[in-house]
Amino acid sequence: MLVKFYPNAYISSLADVNPGYFSARGIKGLILDLDNTIIPWRAGDFEPEIVNLIKEYKEAGLKLCVVSNAFNKRVTGLLEPLGIPWVARAGKPRRKPFVKALSILGSTAGETAIIGDQLFTDIFGGNRIGLYTVLVVPISKREFIGTKFVRVLEKIFLHKLAQKGVIEKPR
Ligand SMILES: [Mg+2]
């Protein structure tokens, strides 16, 4: 059961992985979480580095889709200009939004990875349907009060995982 919470990799920032990291693992589609993964929580704009990164992934032929629990208005406003499809108000870790993302991406679960900053939504949800899961340290320390509480549990859990040595370190 607890295995479902293990990410395949744990990275300190998105710069720790690149398109080659994913293609080497047979991954064709990439699901991205939004808040605190590719944009600070509540921020209104993407950093230029993120815009470049998205471009780099697209040019490498990887298909991208954002799956976010945030409201539709926020997600649409941010993603439409970037030209990336999205699933908003996803209710992760439910399976449904991930299945929808797979159909948008046109890849199977085994050919798809997720990058997200939350163990109990992004990683657990991704593992439930068999994605390659990458946990990233959140961009910003600012977040929803409920998330702050969950972080305490997450910290304990990650410490245990590190002790067991079960997480793959990228590169
Ligand atoms: Mg997040």
GROMACS .gro file of C-alpha atoms and ligand atoms in nm:
model
  172
    1MET     CA    1   0.000   0.000   0.000
    2LEU     CA    2   0.267   0.250   0.104
    3VAL     CA    3   0.452   0.176  -0.218
    4LYS     CA    4   0.183   0.381  -0.391
    5PHE     CA    5   0.331   0.689  -0.226
    6TYR     CA    6   0.686   0.629  -0.350
    7PRO     CA    7   0.792   0.857  -0.634
    8ASN     CA    8   1.021   0.704  -0.895
    9ALA     CA    9   1.247   1.007  -0.865
   10TYR     CA   10   1.284   1.301  -0.630
   11ILE     CA   11   1.436   1.619  -0.770
   12SER     CA   12   1.524   1.954  -0.616
   13SER     CA   13   1.418   2.152  -0.923
   14LEU     CA   14   1.289   2.103  -1.277
   15ALA     CA   15   1.641   2.178  -1.398
   16ASP     CA   16   1.744   1.834  -1.262
   17VAL     CA   17   1.563   1.658  -1.547
   18ASN     CA   18   1.545   1.722  -1.920
   19PRO     CA   19   1.370   1.573  -2.226
   20GLY     CA   20   1.648   1.313  -2.259
   21TYR     CA   21   1.586   1.189  -1.905
   22PHE     CA   22   1.230   1.101  -2.003
   23SER     CA   23   1.289   0.971  -2.354
   24ALA     CA   24   1.557   0.736  -2.215
   25ARG     CA   25   1.278   0.578  -2.010
   26GLY     CA   26   1.042   0.540  -2.306
   27ILE     CA   27   0.828   0.832  -2.193
   28LYS     CA   28   0.636   1.021  -2.461
   29GLY     CA   29   0.388   1.220  -2.254
   30LEU     CA   30   0.444   1.441  -1.955
   31ILE     CA   31   0.177   1.550  -1.707
   32LEU     CA   32   0.269   1.861  -1.513
   33ASP     CA   33   0.119   1.987  -1.191
   34LEU     CA   34   0.068   2.366  -1.191
   35ASP     CA   35   0.101   2.537  -0.853
   36ASN     CA   36   0.443   2.516  -0.692
   37THR     CA   37   0.564   2.284  -0.970
   38ILE     CA   38   0.584   2.516  -1.272
   39ILE     CA   39   0.461   2.840  -1.110
   40PRO     CA   40   0.472   2.974  -0.752
   41TRP     CA   41   0.140   2.933  -0.570
   42ARG     CA   42  -0.099   3.216  -0.668
   43ALA     CA   43   0.151   3.379  -0.908
   44GLY     CA   44   0.002   3.535  -1.220
   45ASP     CA   45   0.284   3.471  -1.464
   46PHE     CA   46   0.537   3.208  -1.556
   47GLU     CA   47   0.908   3.276  -1.510
   48PRO     CA   48   1.099   3.296  -1.842
   49GLU     CA   49   1.295   2.983  -1.744
   50ILE     CA   50   0.971   2.786  -1.730
   51VAL     CA   51   0.855   2.918  -2.066
   52ASN     CA   52   1.191   2.813  -2.214
   53LEU     CA   53   1.172   2.475  -2.048
   54ILE     CA   54   0.825   2.412  -2.191
   55LYS     CA   55   0.956   2.507  -2.536
   56GLU     CA   56   1.251   2.270  -2.496
   57TYR     CA   57   1.021   1.980  -2.405
   58LYS     CA   58   0.787   2.053  -2.695
   59GLU     CA   59   1.077   2.073  -2.941
   60ALA     CA   60   1.205   1.739  -2.817
   61GLY     CA   61   0.869   1.590  -2.918
   62LEU     CA   62   0.733   1.526  -2.570
   63LYS     CA   63   0.360   1.586  -2.534
   64LEU     CA   64   0.259   1.800  -2.236
   65CYS     CA   65  -0.060   1.834  -2.034
   66VAL     CA   66  -0.120   2.018  -1.706
   67VAL     CA   67  -0.339   1.851  -1.443
   68SER     CA   68  -0.429   2.093  -1.164
   69ASN     CA   69  -0.669   2.101  -0.872
   70ALA     CA   70  -0.694   2.480  -0.913
   71PHE     CA   71  -1.002   2.654  -1.048
   72ASN     CA   72  -1.071   2.651  -1.418
   73LYS     CA   73  -1.038   3.028  -1.456
   74ARG     CA   74  -0.686   3.042  -1.317
   75VAL     CA   75  -0.568   2.736  -1.506
   76THR     CA   76  -0.717   2.849  -1.837
   77GLY     CA   77  -0.575   3.201  -1.805
   78LEU     CA   78  -0.227   3.065  -1.746
   79LEU     CA   79  -0.220   2.774  -1.987
   80GLU     CA   80  -0.400   2.910  -2.291
   81PRO     CA   81  -0.116   3.153  -2.379
   82LEU     CA   82   0.139   2.872  -2.336
   83GLY     CA   83  -0.047   2.648  -2.575
   84ILE     CA   84  -0.055   2.349  -2.342
   85PRO     CA   85  -0.373   2.147  -2.284
   86TRP     CA   86  -0.498   2.115  -1.927
   87VAL     CA   87  -0.736   1.941  -1.691
   88ALA     CA   88  -0.853   2.186  -1.419
   89ARG     CA   89  -1.038   2.124  -1.093
   90ALA     CA   90  -0.894   1.779  -1.124
   91GLY     CA   91  -0.951   1.650  -0.775
   92LYS     CA   92  -0.618   1.465  -0.765
   93PRO     CA   93  -0.549   1.196  -0.644
   94ARG     CA   94  -0.862   1.072  -0.821
   95ARG     CA   95  -0.786   0.854  -1.123
   96LYS     CA   96  -1.026   1.029  -1.359
   97PRO     CA   97  -0.824   1.346  -1.434
   98PHE     CA   98  -0.515   1.137  -1.507
   99VAL     CA   99  -0.708   0.912  -1.742
  100LYS     CA  100  -0.840   1.223  -1.917
  101ALA     CA  101  -0.485   1.359  -1.948
  102LEU     CA  102  -0.370   1.030  -2.104
  103SER     CA  103  -0.637   1.059  -2.370
  104ILE     CA  104  -0.531   1.419  -2.441
  105LEU     CA  105  -0.166   1.315  -2.461
  106GLY     CA  106  -0.235   1.004  -2.666
  107SER     CA  107   0.008   0.798  -2.458
  108THR     CA  108  -0.037   0.495  -2.234
  109ALA     CA  109   0.024   0.513  -1.858
  110GLY     CA  110   0.355   0.330  -1.909
  111GLU     CA  111   0.465   0.594  -2.160
  112THR     CA  112   0.371   0.886  -1.937
  113ALA     CA  113   0.533   1.064  -1.645
  114ILE     CA  114   0.403   1.314  -1.394
  115ILE     CA  115   0.604   1.589  -1.228
  116GLY     CA  116   0.442   1.734  -0.917
  117ASP     CA  117   0.528   1.881  -0.579
  118GLN     CA  118   0.279   1.689  -0.364
  119LEU     CA  119   0.320   1.332  -0.250
  120PHE     CA  120  -0.044   1.271  -0.159
  121THR     CA  121  -0.202   1.415  -0.474
  122ASP     CA  122   0.045   1.415  -0.765
  123ILE     CA  123   0.257   1.112  -0.676
  124PHE     CA  124  -0.011   0.895  -0.516
  125GLY     CA  125  -0.254   0.975  -0.800
  126GLY     CA  126   0.010   0.909  -1.066
  127ASN     CA  127   0.113   0.579  -0.909
  128ARG     CA  128  -0.249   0.465  -0.888
  129ILE     CA  129  -0.267   0.451  -1.266
  130GLY     CA  130   0.092   0.342  -1.325
  131LEU     CA  131   0.267   0.662  -1.436
  132TYR     CA  132   0.640   0.728  -1.389
  133THR     CA  133   0.629   0.967  -1.093
  134VAL     CA  134   0.868   1.254  -1.026
  135LEU     CA  135   0.840   1.451  -0.703
  136VAL     CA  136   0.986   1.803  -0.713
  137VAL     CA  137   1.063   2.035  -0.422
  138PRO     CA  138   0.794   2.310  -0.427
  139ILE     CA  139   0.900   2.635  -0.600
  140SER     CA  140   0.761   2.856  -0.324
  141LYS     CA  141   0.720   2.818   0.049
  142ARG     CA  142   0.389   3.004   0.024
  143GLU     CA  143   0.091   2.775  -0.012
  144PHE     CA  144  -0.263   2.694   0.086
  145ILE     CA  145  -0.297   2.649   0.464
  146GLY     CA  146  -0.431   2.296   0.418
  147THR     CA  147  -0.125   2.209   0.215
  148LYS     CA  148   0.105   2.331   0.491
  149PHE     CA  149  -0.052   2.077   0.724
  150VAL     CA  150  -0.009   1.798   0.472
  151ARG     CA  151   0.359   1.894   0.433
  152VAL     CA  152   0.425   1.783   0.790
  153LEU     CA  153   0.310   1.430   0.708
  154GLU     CA  154   0.494   1.444   0.377
  155LYS     CA  155   0.819   1.535   0.549
  156ILE     CA  156   0.798   1.238   0.784
  157PHE     CA  157   0.721   1.010   0.492
  158LEU     CA  158   1.003   1.139   0.272
  159HIS     CA  159   1.249   1.099   0.555
  160LYS     CA  160   1.150   0.732   0.582
  161LEU     CA  161   1.184   0.684   0.207
  162ALA     CA  162   1.529   0.840   0.208
  163GLN     CA  163   1.635   0.605   0.488
  164LYS     CA  164   1.513   0.307   0.288
  165GLY     CA  165   1.689   0.435  -0.023
  166VAL     CA  166   1.388   0.360  -0.241
  167ILE     CA  167   1.389   0.680  -0.447
  168GLU     CA  168   1.583   0.702  -0.769
  169LYS     CA  169   1.810   1.004  -0.790
  170PRO     CA  170   1.804   1.162  -1.135
  171ARG     CA  171   2.125   1.160  -1.346
  172MG      MG  172   0.128   2.163  -0.665
   0.00000   0.00000   0.00000
